[in-house]
Short mmCIF file of C-alpha atoms in Angstrom, two decimals:
data_model
loop_
_atom_site.label_atom_id
_atom_site.label_comp_id
_atom_site.label_asym_id
_atom_site.label_seq_id
_atom_site.Cartn_x
_atom_site.Cartn_y
_atom_site.Cartn_z
CA MET A 19 25.59 -121.41 -39.23
CA SER A 20 25.52 -117.62 -39.18
CA LEU A 21 23.13 -117.48 -42.16
CA PHE A 22 20.80 -119.94 -40.41
CA ARG A 23 20.86 -117.90 -37.21
CA ASN A 24 20.19 -114.66 -39.10
CA GLN A 25 17.20 -116.21 -40.85
CA MET A 26 15.86 -117.59 -37.55
CA ASP A 27 16.26 -114.16 -35.92
CA LYS A 28 14.43 -112.54 -38.83
CA ALA A 29 11.58 -115.08 -38.66
CA PHE A 30 11.30 -114.73 -34.90
CA ASN A 31 11.25 -110.94 -35.19
CA GLN A 32 8.41 -111.12 -37.72
CA ALA A 33 6.45 -113.61 -35.61
CA ILE A 34 6.72 -111.51 -32.46
CA ASN A 35 5.83 -108.22 -34.11
CA ASP A 36 2.93 -109.50 -36.26
CA ARG A 37 -0.25 -108.10 -34.69
CA THR A 38 -2.66 -109.81 -37.07
CA VAL A 39 -5.42 -111.76 -35.35
CA VAL A 40 -7.60 -114.07 -37.42
CA ASN A 41 -11.17 -114.72 -36.26
CA THR A 42 -11.37 -118.52 -36.27
CA ALA A 43 -14.31 -118.82 -33.88
CA PRO A 44 -17.20 -121.06 -35.00
CA GLY A 45 -19.30 -118.95 -37.30
CA GLY A 46 -16.46 -116.44 -37.55
CA SER A 47 -15.72 -114.85 -40.86
CA GLY A 48 -12.00 -115.57 -40.82
CA SER A 49 -11.44 -111.83 -40.92
CA LYS A 50 -8.12 -110.33 -39.90
CA SER A 51 -7.81 -107.48 -37.44
CA PRO A 52 -4.93 -105.88 -35.54
CA GLY A 53 -4.29 -107.47 -32.17
CA PRO A 54 -2.67 -106.00 -29.08
CA ARG A 55 0.83 -104.59 -29.32
CA PRO A 56 3.57 -107.08 -28.40
CA SER A 57 5.35 -104.34 -26.46
CA GLU A 58 2.26 -103.78 -24.31
CA LEU A 59 1.70 -107.51 -23.76
CA LEU A 60 5.30 -108.07 -22.71
CA SER A 61 5.32 -105.10 -20.31
CA ARG A 62 2.07 -106.32 -18.72
CA TYR A 63 3.46 -109.84 -18.39
CA MET A 64 6.61 -108.53 -16.72
CA ASP A 65 4.52 -106.29 -14.45
CA GLY A 66 2.59 -109.36 -13.30
CA LEU A 67 5.84 -111.15 -12.51
CA LEU A 68 7.25 -108.18 -10.60
CA ARG A 69 4.22 -107.62 -8.35
CA LYS A 70 4.15 -108.94 -4.78
CA SER A 71 1.21 -111.19 -5.55
CA SER A 72 3.35 -113.47 -7.72
CA LYS A 73 3.44 -116.98 -6.23
CA SER A 74 6.73 -118.00 -7.89
CA SER A 75 10.09 -118.26 -6.14
CA GLU A 76 12.61 -115.50 -6.72
CA SER A 77 14.87 -117.73 -8.86
CA GLU A 78 11.89 -118.77 -10.98
CA LEU A 79 10.86 -115.12 -11.38
CA GLU A 80 14.40 -114.14 -12.35
CA SER A 81 14.46 -116.88 -14.98
CA LYS A 82 11.11 -115.77 -16.46
CA LEU A 83 12.22 -112.13 -16.47
CA THR A 84 15.49 -113.01 -18.22
CA GLU A 85 13.49 -114.92 -20.85
CA SER A 86 11.25 -111.86 -21.20
CA ILE A 87 14.29 -109.68 -21.86
CA SER A 88 15.34 -112.16 -24.57
CA ILE A 89 11.96 -111.64 -26.23
CA PHE A 90 12.20 -107.87 -25.69
CA LYS A 91 15.29 -107.79 -27.91
CA TYR A 92 13.08 -108.71 -30.89
CA ILE A 93 10.32 -106.16 -30.26
CA ASP A 94 10.26 -103.33 -32.80
CA GLU A 95 8.27 -100.83 -30.68
CA LYS A 96 10.73 -100.47 -27.82
CA ASP A 97 9.54 -96.90 -27.21
CA VAL A 98 5.99 -98.18 -26.62
CA PHE A 99 7.34 -100.83 -24.24
CA GLN A 100 9.27 -98.09 -22.43
CA LYS A 101 6.12 -96.02 -21.83
CA TYR A 102 4.06 -98.97 -20.58
CA TYR A 103 6.88 -100.32 -18.43
CA GLN A 104 7.57 -96.87 -16.94
CA ARG A 105 3.92 -96.40 -16.00
CA MET A 106 3.72 -99.86 -14.41
CA LEU A 107 7.05 -99.44 -12.59
CA CYS A 108 5.78 -96.16 -11.19
CA LYS A 109 2.59 -97.82 -9.94
CA ARG A 110 4.56 -100.67 -8.34
CA LEU A 111 6.93 -98.27 -6.59
CA ILE A 112 4.23 -95.88 -5.36
CA SER A 113 1.93 -98.62 -4.11
CA ASN A 114 4.90 -100.54 -2.67
CA THR A 115 4.01 -103.74 -4.54
CA PRO A 116 7.26 -104.91 -6.14
CA SER A 117 7.97 -108.54 -5.27
CA SER A 118 11.65 -107.70 -4.84
CA MET A 119 13.64 -104.50 -5.21
CA GLU A 120 16.59 -106.65 -6.31
CA LEU A 121 14.51 -108.09 -9.16
CA GLU A 122 13.36 -104.61 -10.16
CA GLU A 123 16.96 -103.45 -10.29
CA SER A 124 18.02 -106.57 -12.18
CA VAL A 125 15.39 -105.98 -14.88
CA ILE A 126 16.38 -102.33 -15.22
CA ASN A 127 20.02 -103.36 -15.61
CA GLN A 128 19.14 -106.02 -18.20
CA LEU A 129 17.12 -103.47 -20.17
CA LYS A 130 20.07 -101.08 -19.92
CA ALA A 131 22.38 -103.77 -21.35
CA VAL A 132 20.06 -104.14 -24.36
CA CYS A 133 19.12 -100.49 -25.02
CA GLY A 134 21.58 -98.31 -23.11
CA TYR A 135 21.30 -95.83 -20.27
CA GLU A 136 19.23 -93.32 -22.20
CA PHE A 137 16.43 -95.90 -22.48
CA THR A 138 16.50 -96.79 -18.77
CA GLY A 139 17.57 -93.45 -17.26
CA LYS A 140 14.05 -92.60 -16.09
CA PHE A 141 13.68 -96.07 -14.56
CA HIS A 142 16.96 -95.62 -12.67
CA ARG A 143 15.91 -92.20 -11.32
CA MET A 144 12.54 -93.51 -10.13
CA PHE A 145 14.17 -96.54 -8.52
CA ASN A 146 16.80 -94.40 -6.78
CA ASP A 147 14.14 -92.00 -5.48
CA VAL A 148 12.32 -94.85 -3.77
CA GLN A 149 15.60 -96.15 -2.32
CA LEU A 150 16.13 -92.73 -0.69
CA ALA A 151 12.71 -92.67 1.01
CA PRO A 152 13.68 -94.57 4.21
CA GLU A 153 16.61 -92.21 4.83
CA LEU A 154 14.44 -89.14 4.24
CA ASN A 155 11.78 -90.51 6.61
CA ARG A 156 14.43 -91.16 9.27
CA LYS A 157 15.76 -87.59 8.92
CA PHE A 158 12.23 -86.22 9.21
CA ASP A 159 11.61 -88.30 12.35
CA ASP A 160 14.89 -86.99 13.80
CA PHE A 161 13.81 -83.42 13.01
CA LEU A 162 10.46 -83.99 14.76
CA ALA A 163 12.17 -85.48 17.81
CA THR A 164 14.76 -82.69 17.98
CA ASN A 165 12.07 -80.00 17.81
CA ASN A 166 9.69 -81.89 20.12
CA VAL A 167 6.94 -82.01 17.50
CA HIS A 168 4.33 -84.77 17.77
CA PHE A 169 1.75 -85.89 15.23
CA ARG A 170 -1.51 -87.51 16.26
CA PHE A 171 -1.17 -89.86 13.32
CA GLY A 172 1.53 -92.01 11.77
CA HIS A 173 3.34 -90.84 8.69
CA HIS A 174 5.47 -92.23 5.91
CA PHE A 175 6.50 -90.34 2.81
CA ASN A 176 7.63 -91.59 -0.57
CA VAL A 177 9.31 -89.33 -3.06
CA LEU A 178 9.18 -90.34 -6.69
CA THR A 179 10.25 -88.31 -9.68
CA ILE A 180 7.81 -89.14 -12.45
CA PRO A 181 9.14 -87.93 -15.78
CA THR A 182 6.65 -87.37 -18.63
CA ILE A 183 3.72 -88.87 -16.71
CA GLY A 184 1.38 -86.19 -15.45
CA PRO A 185 0.30 -86.53 -11.82
CA GLY A 186 -3.37 -86.35 -12.79
CA ARG A 187 -3.05 -89.33 -15.09
CA LEU A 188 -1.14 -91.34 -12.54
CA THR A 189 -3.36 -90.74 -9.53
CA SER A 190 -6.47 -91.62 -11.49
CA GLU A 191 -4.92 -94.95 -12.46
CA VAL A 192 -3.32 -96.02 -9.16
#
C-alpha cells in the first residue's frame, strides 16, 4: 500500500508541476511551450476564493481552500507561491476585500502547518497589523476628542507592514 501511495504522490507531483502546454488548436503545429506556473495559478485561484465578491458560502469556501492546500503540498515552487500569495493578501487587506478574516487566518494557519512559521511569518505580521487598525483608530478618535480637535472630513487609517514589497510597486497595482 505504501509503495502504491508513494508512486501516486510522485505521479501527482509531476502532473501538477509540468508546465508544458501543447498547441492542439485546429491548424496548430502541436508545438510545446511552457505554460503558466502552477504556484501562480493556485495563488490566483485562492485569491479569487478569498475576495468578498465570491458567491459561495463560507463552508463551501473553506472546503475549496482546504483542497487548495492539499494541492499546494505538491507544488515545487513554494517560494514563488509565497510571493504571489503575499502580494494578493496585501491587496485584499489594504482594499478591505477579504470575504472573511476567519478564512484568511485559517488559510495562513494551514500554510503554516505545511511549511512552518518562517514561510508564513510575513502573512501573520500583515494579518495582525490589520487586526490592530480598529483599536488604533479608536485611540486616535479618543485623542481628537480629548484635545477638542475636529476634522472637516471623515478618516480611517490602516497600518500594514509590507515586507519585501516596495510601496511604489504596490500602489501602482492596487
